[in-house]
Amino acid sequence: MQLFTVLKPDVLFPLLLSMFFGIFVGAIPGLTATMAVALIIPVTYYMKPIAGLAMVLGVSFTAIFAGDIPATFLRIPGTPASGAAILDGFELSKKGKGSLALMLDLFCSALGGLIGVIILITVSPPLAKFALKFTHFEYFWLGIFGLSMAAVLSRGNTVKGLMSATLGLLISTIGIDVTTGYPRFTFGVTDLMDGVSFIPAMIGLFGLSEVFKRVTEKSQLQLSAVSEVVKPNLKETFKHIWKHKFTLIRGALIGTFIGALPGAGADVAAWVSYGVEKNVSKDEELGMGSVRGVIAPTSANNAAIGGTWIPALVFGLPGDSITAIVLGAMLMYGLRPGPMIFTQSKDLVTQLFTVAVLIQILLLPIGWLGIKAFSLFVKLKTSLVMVAVTVFCIIGSYALRNSVFDVYVMFVFGLIGYAFEKLRIPLAPMILGLILGRTVEDNLRVGLIKTKGSFLPFLSRPISLMLFVMIVLVLIVPPLTKILSRKKV
């Protein structure tokens, strides 16, 4: 019955439009899923609640997937959640396997999203209750766990990886001190009071640096940016998905769990899933064009969307910036999120779950159209594509806060990224430091204030202790394994 309700034209047509809009927004660097949702909310004001919520869900899932398209073709993440996609997706593209990477992205996004939605439907209350046990102490260790991935992502250059992560951490301290309210490292620049936004930084590091790199290779400028013919090979795609089915399931479960933690979001989920896969699989090719490196993050970031709705629906707490906007929209529709929504608005919740499942099915054809459209763009000469990419980088950086200063930030990080590439210093750890630095510092400072300077609660609480042990294992097990394997030889 609910399926027929969501298939009515006044729900289905807005949903389809929102999904196409999500593909467009996600494929343009800097235009985040959050921005797309914020733009759509005013349009939904005069719609019935399920139509408005369907548009929000449609934009969210498609934008997160679409961010992987430029990440794979051009090494430019379309959204923050696609940051991890550049590591193996772009490497596969360089080997002429971009089509495979994107088909895996598409199907694993849909399957990961479906797993996340199923978990949302079945275990929302207990999972949300567990997520609420996370306090400043647990969030501190969760941030450190994310930063420990810097060692994992360094491809053997652990020292350079830690240098990159440390620089990211230092940059994240720029801005107003959370405790004292005093500006730090701003040098009198008012625009730095809010800190350095990681989105322009990420666009510069991965996007503009690639432009600088291509421009210096003058002989390549007249060739196509991507010479590969994009063709779907469903047999090969399904073969890899079946072979690495546990990677997909593990990524989806990690993504849903991380998404259910208020404030974590799809970008953190993707990086954590990638790091866990690196440790669990022991795949030496990870980071150099491995299929696992595509499946793990892309199944996690879409699953995280379902996870973010768990605390939003059950407790009225935003799981990320998107659900923060959604909560406001629900109040606009006259709905009150919380435990009572499952009884007072039971039909609406059922329709919402039905729409979420339907989106995973519709994502396959709509996502494929997005891939084909973008593949035509990258067939142009490298010189033309690089001009367009530069324009998109500028627009994406400016649109975040309507700030020219962010464009300057993007340009500076583009130079840093180009220099790091020449010195073979990994860029991913710096982004990790930028994203997680403020989270680690804020939770450490607030936690120490609560305990009057005592660090004991950071280790005495069960979940905190579990996270601490995981961090130790991540840092110690890989080098120990290498030492033991050398001794055997």
Short mmCIF file of C-alpha atoms in Angstrom, two decimals:
data_model
loop_
_atom_site.label_atom_id
_atom_site.label_comp_id
_atom_site.label_asym_id
_atom_site.label_seq_id
_atom_site.Cartn_x
_atom_site.Cartn_y
_atom_site.Cartn_z
CA MET A 1 0.00 0.00 0.00
CA GLN A 2 2.81 2.39 0.94
CA LEU A 3 4.60 1.54 -2.32
CA PHE A 4 1.62 2.80 -4.34
CA THR A 5 1.64 5.99 -2.27
CA VAL A 6 5.27 6.81 -3.05
CA LEU A 7 4.81 5.89 -6.73
CA LYS A 8 2.18 8.58 -7.21
CA PRO A 9 3.31 11.39 -9.58
CA ASP A 10 3.30 14.06 -6.84
CA VAL A 11 5.98 12.05 -4.97
CA LEU A 12 7.82 10.15 -7.73
CA PHE A 13 8.34 13.10 -10.10
CA PRO A 14 9.94 15.40 -7.45
CA LEU A 15 12.05 12.43 -6.29
CA LEU A 16 13.42 11.82 -9.81
CA LEU A 17 14.16 15.53 -10.29
CA SER A 18 16.00 15.65 -6.96
CA MET A 19 18.11 12.62 -7.89
CA PHE A 20 19.19 14.18 -11.20
CA PHE A 21 19.97 17.39 -9.29
CA GLY A 22 22.00 15.33 -6.81
CA ILE A 23 24.07 13.83 -9.64
CA PHE A 24 24.80 17.32 -10.98
CA VAL A 25 25.74 18.76 -7.57
CA GLY A 26 27.80 15.75 -6.48
CA ALA A 27 29.86 15.75 -9.68
CA ILE A 28 30.93 19.40 -9.26
CA PRO A 29 33.73 19.78 -6.69
CA GLY A 30 32.74 21.91 -3.72
CA LEU A 31 28.97 21.76 -4.22
CA THR A 32 28.28 19.41 -1.32
CA ALA A 33 25.23 17.24 -0.59
CA THR A 34 24.49 19.53 2.37
CA MET A 35 24.36 22.52 0.05
CA ALA A 36 22.03 20.64 -2.32
CA VAL A 37 19.65 19.78 0.54
CA ALA A 38 19.69 23.38 1.75
CA LEU A 39 18.75 24.55 -1.76
CA ILE A 40 15.94 22.01 -2.08
CA ILE A 41 14.22 22.62 1.28
CA PRO A 42 12.54 25.92 0.23
CA VAL A 43 11.17 24.17 -2.88
CA THR A 44 9.50 21.52 -0.68
CA TYR A 45 7.68 24.06 1.50
CA TYR A 46 4.33 23.70 -0.29
CA MET A 47 4.64 19.95 -0.88
CA LYS A 48 3.23 17.22 1.31
CA PRO A 49 5.82 15.97 3.86
CA ILE A 50 6.63 12.65 2.16
CA ALA A 51 7.37 14.41 -1.16
CA GLY A 52 9.71 16.88 0.55
CA LEU A 53 11.51 14.18 2.54
CA ALA A 54 11.77 12.03 -0.60
CA MET A 55 13.56 14.89 -2.38
CA VAL A 56 15.98 15.27 0.53
CA LEU A 57 16.77 11.56 0.56
CA GLY A 58 17.11 11.49 -3.24
CA VAL A 59 19.60 14.35 -3.28
CA SER A 60 21.60 12.92 -0.37
CA PHE A 61 22.20 9.44 -1.80
CA THR A 62 22.86 10.52 -5.39
CA ALA A 63 25.18 13.42 -4.49
CA ILE A 64 27.32 11.17 -2.28
CA PHE A 65 27.66 8.65 -5.13
CA ALA A 66 28.21 11.28 -7.83
CA GLY A 67 31.16 12.71 -5.92
CA ASP A 68 33.07 9.55 -6.86
CA ILE A 69 32.78 10.28 -10.60
CA PRO A 70 35.25 13.22 -10.80
CA ALA A 71 37.32 11.54 -8.07
CA THR A 72 37.81 8.55 -10.37
CA PHE A 73 38.30 10.39 -13.66
CA LEU A 74 40.17 13.51 -12.54
CA ARG A 75 41.31 12.85 -8.92
CA ILE A 76 39.00 15.61 -7.69
CA PRO A 77 36.51 14.55 -5.00
CA GLY A 78 33.05 15.88 -5.86
CA THR A 79 32.03 15.82 -2.19
CA PRO A 80 34.00 15.42 1.07
CA ALA A 81 32.67 11.85 1.37
CA SER A 82 34.48 11.00 -1.89
CA GLY A 83 37.91 11.89 -0.56
CA ALA A 84 38.88 8.25 -0.05
CA ALA A 85 37.66 7.36 -3.57
CA ILE A 86 40.61 9.09 -5.21
CA LEU A 87 43.15 6.66 -3.76
CA ASP A 88 42.26 3.58 -5.80
CA GLY A 89 39.55 4.84 -8.15
CA PHE A 90 41.90 7.30 -9.87
CA GLU A 91 44.71 4.74 -9.99
CA LEU A 92 42.37 2.28 -11.72
CA SER A 93 41.36 5.03 -14.15
CA LYS A 94 45.03 5.60 -15.04
CA LYS A 95 45.27 1.89 -15.84
CA GLY A 96 42.29 2.14 -18.20
CA LYS A 97 39.89 0.59 -15.68
CA GLY A 98 37.91 3.70 -14.80
CA SER A 99 34.72 2.06 -16.11
CA LEU A 100 35.17 -0.84 -13.72
CA ALA A 101 35.84 1.51 -10.81
CA LEU A 102 32.71 3.55 -11.53
CA MET A 103 30.49 0.50 -12.03
CA LEU A 104 31.73 -0.80 -8.68
CA ASP A 105 31.06 2.64 -7.21
CA LEU A 106 27.53 2.61 -8.58
CA PHE A 107 26.50 -0.88 -7.49
CA CYS A 108 28.31 -0.76 -4.15
CA SER A 109 26.75 2.64 -3.41
CA ALA A 110 23.30 1.16 -4.05
CA LEU A 111 24.02 -2.05 -2.11
CA GLY A 112 25.73 -0.20 0.75
CA GLY A 113 22.88 2.28 0.87
CA LEU A 114 20.37 -0.60 0.89
CA ILE A 115 22.15 -2.28 3.81
CA GLY A 116 22.20 1.04 5.66
CA VAL A 117 18.46 1.52 5.05
CA ILE A 118 17.65 -2.04 6.17
CA ILE A 119 19.59 -1.45 9.39
CA LEU A 120 17.77 1.87 9.79
CA ILE A 121 14.44 0.06 9.47
CA THR A 122 15.25 -2.90 11.74
CA VAL A 123 17.59 -1.74 14.49
CA SER A 124 17.08 2.02 14.77
CA PRO A 125 16.21 2.23 18.48
CA PRO A 126 18.96 -0.04 19.94
CA LEU A 127 21.69 1.32 17.64
CA ALA A 128 20.72 4.90 18.41
CA LYS A 129 20.79 4.17 22.14
CA PHE A 130 24.32 2.80 21.82
CA ALA A 131 25.39 5.85 19.78
CA LEU A 132 24.13 8.09 22.58
CA LYS A 133 26.63 6.46 24.97
CA PHE A 134 29.40 8.27 23.11
CA THR A 135 30.57 11.29 25.09
CA HIS A 136 33.52 13.65 24.63
CA PHE A 137 35.88 10.88 25.79
CA GLU A 138 34.73 8.41 23.13
CA TYR A 139 34.66 11.03 20.37
CA PHE A 140 38.25 11.97 21.22
CA TRP A 141 39.43 8.39 20.68
CA LEU A 142 37.27 8.02 17.59
CA GLY A 143 39.07 11.05 16.14
CA ILE A 144 42.46 9.60 17.10
CA PHE A 145 41.43 6.30 15.51
CA GLY A 146 40.71 8.19 12.31
CA LEU A 147 44.07 9.94 12.49
CA SER A 148 45.83 6.62 13.00
CA MET A 149 44.75 5.86 9.45
CA ALA A 150 47.47 8.32 8.37
CA ALA A 151 50.04 5.59 8.98
CA VAL A 152 47.91 3.13 7.02
CA LEU A 153 47.47 5.47 4.03
CA SER A 154 51.17 6.29 3.64
CA ARG A 155 52.16 3.41 1.33
CA GLY A 156 55.31 2.61 3.26
CA ASN A 157 56.27 6.28 3.76
CA THR A 158 55.06 6.35 7.36
CA VAL A 159 57.29 9.27 8.33
CA LYS A 160 56.11 11.39 5.40
CA GLY A 161 52.51 10.36 6.11
CA LEU A 162 52.81 11.45 9.74
CA MET A 163 54.40 14.74 8.59
CA SER A 164 51.44 15.33 6.29
CA ALA A 165 48.91 14.49 9.03
CA THR A 166 50.72 16.71 11.54
CA LEU A 167 50.62 19.64 9.12
CA GLY A 168 46.88 19.05 8.69
CA LEU A 169 46.45 19.00 12.47
CA LEU A 170 48.39 22.25 12.86
CA ILE A 171 46.29 23.96 10.18
CA SER A 172 43.12 22.76 11.93
CA THR A 173 44.11 24.74 15.06
CA ILE A 174 43.81 28.04 13.16
CA GLY A 175 40.84 30.07 14.34
CA ILE A 176 39.04 30.83 17.60
CA ASP A 177 40.12 28.68 20.55
CA VAL A 178 37.09 26.68 21.69
CA THR A 179 37.95 27.13 25.38
CA THR A 180 39.34 30.64 25.71
CA GLY A 181 37.63 32.30 22.75
CA TYR A 182 41.01 33.77 21.75
CA PRO A 183 42.06 33.78 18.07
CA ARG A 184 45.04 31.55 17.25
CA PHE A 185 47.45 31.80 14.30
CA THR A 186 45.17 34.23 12.45
CA PHE A 187 47.86 36.94 12.11
CA GLY A 188 45.15 39.57 12.21
CA VAL A 189 43.29 38.11 9.21
CA THR A 190 39.56 38.26 10.04
CA ASP A 191 38.70 35.54 7.50
CA LEU A 192 40.79 33.06 9.49
CA MET A 193 38.70 33.51 12.65
CA ASP A 194 36.47 30.58 11.59
CA GLY A 195 39.50 28.48 10.72
CA VAL A 196 40.50 26.94 7.38
CA SER A 197 37.58 25.13 5.76
CA PHE A 198 38.65 21.67 4.64
CA ILE A 199 36.47 21.74 1.49
CA PRO A 200 38.45 24.48 -0.35
CA ALA A 201 41.59 22.86 1.05
CA MET A 202 40.58 19.46 -0.32
CA ILE A 203 39.63 20.94 -3.71
CA GLY A 204 43.03 22.62 -3.89
CA LEU A 205 45.05 19.61 -2.71
CA PHE A 206 43.46 17.11 -5.07
CA GLY A 207 41.91 19.26 -7.80
CA LEU A 208 44.05 22.31 -8.53
CA SER A 209 47.28 20.40 -7.87
CA GLU A 210 46.24 17.97 -10.63
CA VAL A 211 45.68 20.97 -12.94
CA PHE A 212 49.19 22.24 -12.16
CA LYS A 213 50.57 18.76 -12.81
CA ARG A 214 48.78 18.39 -16.18
CA VAL A 215 49.75 21.91 -17.30
CA THR A 216 53.45 21.17 -16.71
CA GLU A 217 53.09 18.13 -19.00
CA LYS A 218 52.65 20.25 -22.13
CA SER A 219 52.80 17.28 -24.49
CA GLN A 220 49.61 15.89 -22.93
CA LEU A 221 47.47 19.04 -23.21
CA GLN A 222 46.19 18.30 -26.72
CA LEU A 223 45.19 14.72 -25.86
CA SER A 224 41.88 13.67 -24.29
CA ALA A 225 41.82 14.06 -20.52
CA VAL A 226 40.58 10.46 -20.28
CA SER A 227 41.10 8.26 -23.34
CA GLU A 228 39.19 5.28 -21.99
CA VAL A 229 35.85 4.40 -23.57
CA VAL A 230 33.34 4.05 -20.73
CA LYS A 231 31.51 0.75 -21.21
CA PRO A 232 29.59 -1.19 -18.58
CA ASN A 233 30.87 -4.71 -17.99
CA LEU A 234 28.25 -6.15 -15.66
CA LYS A 235 29.78 -9.63 -15.62
CA GLU A 236 33.16 -8.35 -14.41
CA THR A 237 31.50 -5.95 -11.96
CA PHE A 238 29.38 -8.65 -10.35
CA LYS A 239 32.38 -11.01 -10.25
CA HIS A 240 34.38 -8.49 -8.20
CA ILE A 241 31.42 -7.65 -5.96
CA TRP A 242 30.83 -11.34 -5.20
CA LYS A 243 34.53 -11.97 -4.65
CA HIS A 244 34.78 -9.05 -2.21
CA LYS A 245 31.28 -9.36 -0.74
CA PHE A 246 32.62 -9.28 2.81
CA THR A 247 34.44 -6.03 2.05
CA LEU A 248 31.14 -4.54 0.89
CA ILE A 249 29.19 -5.80 3.92
CA ARG A 250 31.94 -4.70 6.33
CA GLY A 251 32.06 -1.24 4.72
CA ALA A 252 28.27 -0.87 4.89
CA LEU A 253 28.17 -1.91 8.56
CA ILE A 254 31.00 0.48 9.45
CA GLY A 255 29.33 3.26 7.47
CA THR A 256 25.98 2.76 9.20
CA PHE A 257 27.56 2.70 12.64
CA ILE A 258 29.72 5.79 12.03
CA GLY A 259 26.74 7.56 10.47
CA ALA A 260 24.68 6.88 13.59
CA LEU A 261 27.22 8.79 15.69
CA PRO A 262 26.04 12.42 15.80
CA GLY A 263 28.48 14.66 13.94
CA ALA A 264 30.60 11.93 12.33
CA GLY A 265 29.09 11.74 8.83
CA ALA A 266 29.81 9.98 5.53
CA ASP A 267 33.31 11.42 5.01
CA VAL A 268 34.62 10.00 8.30
CA ALA A 269 32.83 6.69 7.57
CA ALA A 270 34.59 6.36 4.19
CA TRP A 271 38.06 6.95 5.63
CA VAL A 272 37.52 4.61 8.60
CA SER A 273 36.18 1.88 6.32
CA TYR A 274 39.17 2.26 4.00
CA GLY A 275 41.60 2.09 6.92
CA VAL A 276 39.92 -0.96 8.41
CA GLU A 277 40.02 -2.69 5.02
CA LYS A 278 43.72 -1.91 4.72
CA ASN A 279 44.38 -3.65 8.03
CA VAL A 280 41.97 -6.55 7.62
CA SER A 281 42.71 -7.51 4.01
CA LYS A 282 46.50 -7.07 4.01
CA ASP A 283 46.14 -6.13 0.33
CA GLU A 284 49.48 -4.74 -0.81
CA GLU A 285 47.82 -3.17 -3.87
CA LEU A 286 45.48 -1.04 -1.75
CA GLY A 287 46.18 2.59 -2.65
CA MET A 288 47.66 1.66 -6.02
CA GLY A 289 44.56 0.57 -7.89
CA SER A 290 42.87 -2.13 -5.84
CA VAL A 291 39.22 -3.09 -6.27
CA ARG A 292 38.93 -3.40 -2.48
CA GLY A 293 39.97 0.24 -2.16
CA VAL A 294 36.97 1.22 -4.29
CA ILE A 295 34.39 -1.04 -2.64
CA ALA A 296 35.22 -0.28 1.00
CA PRO A 297 34.75 3.53 1.07
CA THR A 298 31.91 3.77 -1.45
CA SER A 299 29.79 1.17 0.35
CA ALA A 300 30.47 2.97 3.65
CA ASN A 301 29.66 6.55 2.66
CA ASN A 302 26.24 5.73 1.21
CA ALA A 303 25.40 3.40 4.11
CA ALA A 304 26.28 6.29 6.43
CA ILE A 305 23.35 8.28 5.00
CA GLY A 306 20.97 5.66 6.38
CA GLY A 307 22.89 5.69 9.65
CA THR A 308 22.55 9.44 10.10
CA TRP A 309 18.75 9.10 10.07
CA ILE A 310 18.81 6.74 13.06
CA PRO A 311 19.46 9.37 15.79
CA ALA A 312 17.47 11.94 13.77
CA LEU A 313 14.28 9.91 13.74
CA VAL A 314 14.58 8.14 17.10
CA PHE A 315 15.90 10.96 19.29
CA GLY A 316 15.61 14.10 17.18
CA LEU A 317 19.41 14.48 17.15
CA PRO A 318 21.16 15.30 13.84
CA GLY A 319 23.57 12.63 12.65
CA ASP A 320 25.25 15.12 10.30
CA SER A 321 24.72 18.54 8.72
CA ILE A 322 22.15 17.12 6.26
CA THR A 323 19.89 15.67 8.95
CA ALA A 324 20.32 18.90 10.93
CA ILE A 325 18.60 20.68 8.04
CA VAL A 326 16.06 17.85 7.76
CA LEU A 327 15.07 18.19 11.41
CA GLY A 328 14.24 21.84 10.78
CA ALA A 329 12.26 20.84 7.69
CA MET A 330 10.28 18.27 9.70
CA LEU A 331 9.26 20.94 12.18
CA MET A 332 8.26 23.08 9.18
CA TYR A 333 6.03 20.21 8.03
CA GLY A 334 4.48 20.00 11.50
CA LEU A 335 6.31 16.77 12.42
CA ARG A 336 8.10 16.22 15.72
CA PRO A 337 11.09 13.84 15.45
CA GLY A 338 11.64 11.56 18.44
CA PRO A 339 10.49 8.20 19.83
CA MET A 340 6.81 9.13 19.40
CA ILE A 341 7.16 9.65 15.63
CA PHE A 342 6.96 5.86 15.15
CA THR A 343 3.46 5.85 16.66
CA GLN A 344 2.11 9.32 15.90
CA SER A 345 3.35 9.36 12.27
CA LYS A 346 3.64 5.63 11.60
CA ASP A 347 2.41 5.85 7.98
CA LEU A 348 4.86 8.64 7.15
CA VAL A 349 7.80 6.72 8.62
CA THR A 350 6.81 3.62 6.61
CA GLN A 351 6.58 5.73 3.45
CA LEU A 352 9.98 7.25 4.24
CA PHE A 353 11.55 3.80 4.54
CA THR A 354 9.86 2.72 1.28
CA VAL A 355 11.26 5.78 -0.53
CA ALA A 356 14.76 5.06 0.85
CA VAL A 357 14.66 1.53 -0.57
CA LEU A 358 13.23 2.77 -3.90
CA ILE A 359 16.07 5.30 -4.23
CA GLN A 360 18.69 2.52 -4.13
CA ILE A 361 16.97 0.88 -7.13
CA LEU A 362 16.58 4.16 -9.06
CA LEU A 363 20.21 5.07 -8.30
CA LEU A 364 21.42 2.43 -10.77
CA PRO A 365 19.93 3.88 -14.00
CA ILE A 366 20.23 7.52 -12.92
CA GLY A 367 23.79 7.03 -11.71
CA TRP A 368 24.72 5.36 -15.00
CA LEU A 369 23.36 8.33 -16.95
CA GLY A 370 25.50 10.59 -14.76
CA ILE A 371 28.60 8.52 -15.49
CA LYS A 372 27.93 8.62 -19.25
CA ALA A 373 27.34 12.38 -19.21
CA PHE A 374 30.56 13.05 -17.31
CA SER A 375 32.52 10.66 -19.52
CA LEU A 376 31.60 12.78 -22.56
CA PHE A 377 33.01 15.83 -20.78
CA VAL A 378 36.37 14.21 -20.01
CA LYS A 379 36.71 13.14 -23.67
CA LEU A 380 37.55 16.74 -24.52
CA LYS A 381 41.14 17.89 -24.87
CA THR A 382 43.07 17.98 -21.61
CA SER A 383 43.62 21.73 -22.01
CA LEU A 384 39.84 22.39 -22.22
CA VAL A 385 39.04 20.01 -19.36
CA MET A 386 41.67 21.60 -17.13
CA VAL A 387 40.20 25.06 -17.80
CA ALA A 388 36.74 23.75 -16.89
CA VAL A 389 38.12 22.00 -13.80
CA THR A 390 39.78 25.22 -12.66
CA VAL A 391 36.50 27.09 -13.07
CA PHE A 392 34.64 24.41 -11.10
CA CYS A 393 37.32 24.53 -8.39
CA ILE A 394 36.88 28.30 -8.07
CA ILE A 395 33.07 28.10 -8.10
CA GLY A 396 33.03 25.21 -5.60
CA SER A 397 35.39 27.00 -3.21
CA TYR A 398 33.54 30.32 -3.46
CA ALA A 399 30.04 28.83 -3.16
CA LEU A 400 30.72 27.29 0.24
CA ARG A 401 30.60 30.62 2.11
CA ASN A 402 30.40 33.15 -0.74
CA SER A 403 33.97 34.04 0.16
CA VAL A 404 36.78 35.06 -2.18
CA PHE A 405 39.14 34.20 0.67
CA ASP A 406 38.22 30.53 0.30
CA VAL A 407 39.33 30.74 -3.34
CA TYR A 408 42.74 31.97 -2.13
CA VAL A 409 42.82 29.08 0.36
CA MET A 410 42.09 26.65 -2.46
CA PHE A 411 44.90 28.15 -4.58
CA VAL A 412 47.44 27.92 -1.72
CA PHE A 413 46.55 24.30 -1.04
CA GLY A 414 46.80 23.61 -4.76
CA LEU A 415 50.44 24.74 -4.63
CA ILE A 416 51.01 22.68 -1.48
CA GLY A 417 49.46 19.63 -3.15
CA TYR A 418 51.63 20.08 -6.25
CA ALA A 419 54.78 20.39 -4.11
CA PHE A 420 53.81 17.35 -2.02
CA GLU A 421 53.29 15.30 -5.17
CA LYS A 422 56.78 16.21 -6.36
CA LEU A 423 58.24 15.25 -2.96
CA ARG A 424 56.09 12.09 -2.85
CA ILE A 425 54.40 13.11 0.37
CA PRO A 426 50.89 11.56 0.62
CA LEU A 427 48.02 14.07 0.58
CA ALA A 428 45.31 11.95 2.23
CA PRO A 429 46.80 12.17 5.76
CA MET A 430 46.72 15.98 5.58
CA ILE A 431 43.01 15.95 4.78
CA LEU A 432 42.47 13.55 7.67
CA GLY A 433 44.29 15.96 9.97
CA LEU A 434 42.19 18.87 8.73
CA ILE A 435 38.88 17.02 9.08
CA LEU A 436 39.53 15.39 12.44
CA GLY A 437 41.87 17.90 14.09
CA ARG A 438 39.15 20.16 15.45
CA THR A 439 37.09 17.16 16.63
CA VAL A 440 40.05 15.70 18.53
CA GLU A 441 41.02 19.01 20.11
CA ASP A 442 37.52 20.12 21.06
CA ASN A 443 36.62 16.81 22.69
CA LEU A 444 39.97 16.59 24.49
CA ARG A 445 39.64 20.11 25.90
CA VAL A 446 36.01 19.71 26.95
CA GLY A 447 36.72 16.27 28.42
CA LEU A 448 39.63 17.58 30.50
CA ILE A 449 37.50 20.50 31.72
CA LYS A 450 34.80 18.04 32.85
CA THR A 451 37.34 15.90 34.73
CA LYS A 452 39.30 18.89 36.10
CA GLY A 453 42.42 17.88 34.20
CA SER A 454 42.26 14.12 34.83
CA PHE A 455 42.93 11.87 31.83
CA LEU A 456 41.74 8.71 33.64
CA PRO A 457 38.13 8.75 32.29
CA PHE A 458 39.54 8.71 28.76
CA LEU A 459 40.80 5.18 29.49
CA SER A 460 38.51 3.87 32.21
CA ARG A 461 35.25 3.93 30.23
CA PRO A 462 34.61 0.62 28.38
CA ILE A 463 34.02 2.09 24.89
CA SER A 464 36.98 4.48 25.26
CA LEU A 465 39.23 1.59 26.30
CA MET A 466 38.03 -0.49 23.34
CA LEU A 467 38.83 2.34 20.90
CA PHE A 468 42.25 2.85 22.52
CA VAL A 469 43.08 -0.86 22.08
CA MET A 470 41.99 -0.68 18.42
CA ILE A 471 44.30 2.31 17.84
CA VAL A 472 47.24 0.47 19.39
CA LEU A 473 46.55 -2.57 17.19
CA VAL A 474 46.32 -0.40 14.04
CA LEU A 475 49.72 1.17 14.77
CA ILE A 476 51.57 -1.91 16.06
CA VAL A 477 50.25 -4.92 14.12
CA PRO A 478 51.39 -3.90 10.56
CA PRO A 479 55.08 -3.28 11.47
CA LEU A 480 55.15 -6.40 13.67
CA THR A 481 53.73 -8.46 10.81
CA LYS A 482 56.44 -7.17 8.46
CA ILE A 483 59.20 -7.93 10.99
CA LEU A 484 57.91 -11.47 11.57
CA SER A 485 57.58 -12.13 7.83
CA ARG A 486 61.18 -11.00 7.28
CA LYS A 487 62.39 -13.34 10.02
CA LYS A 488 60.60 -16.28 8.38
CA VAL A 489 62.34 -15.50 5.10
#
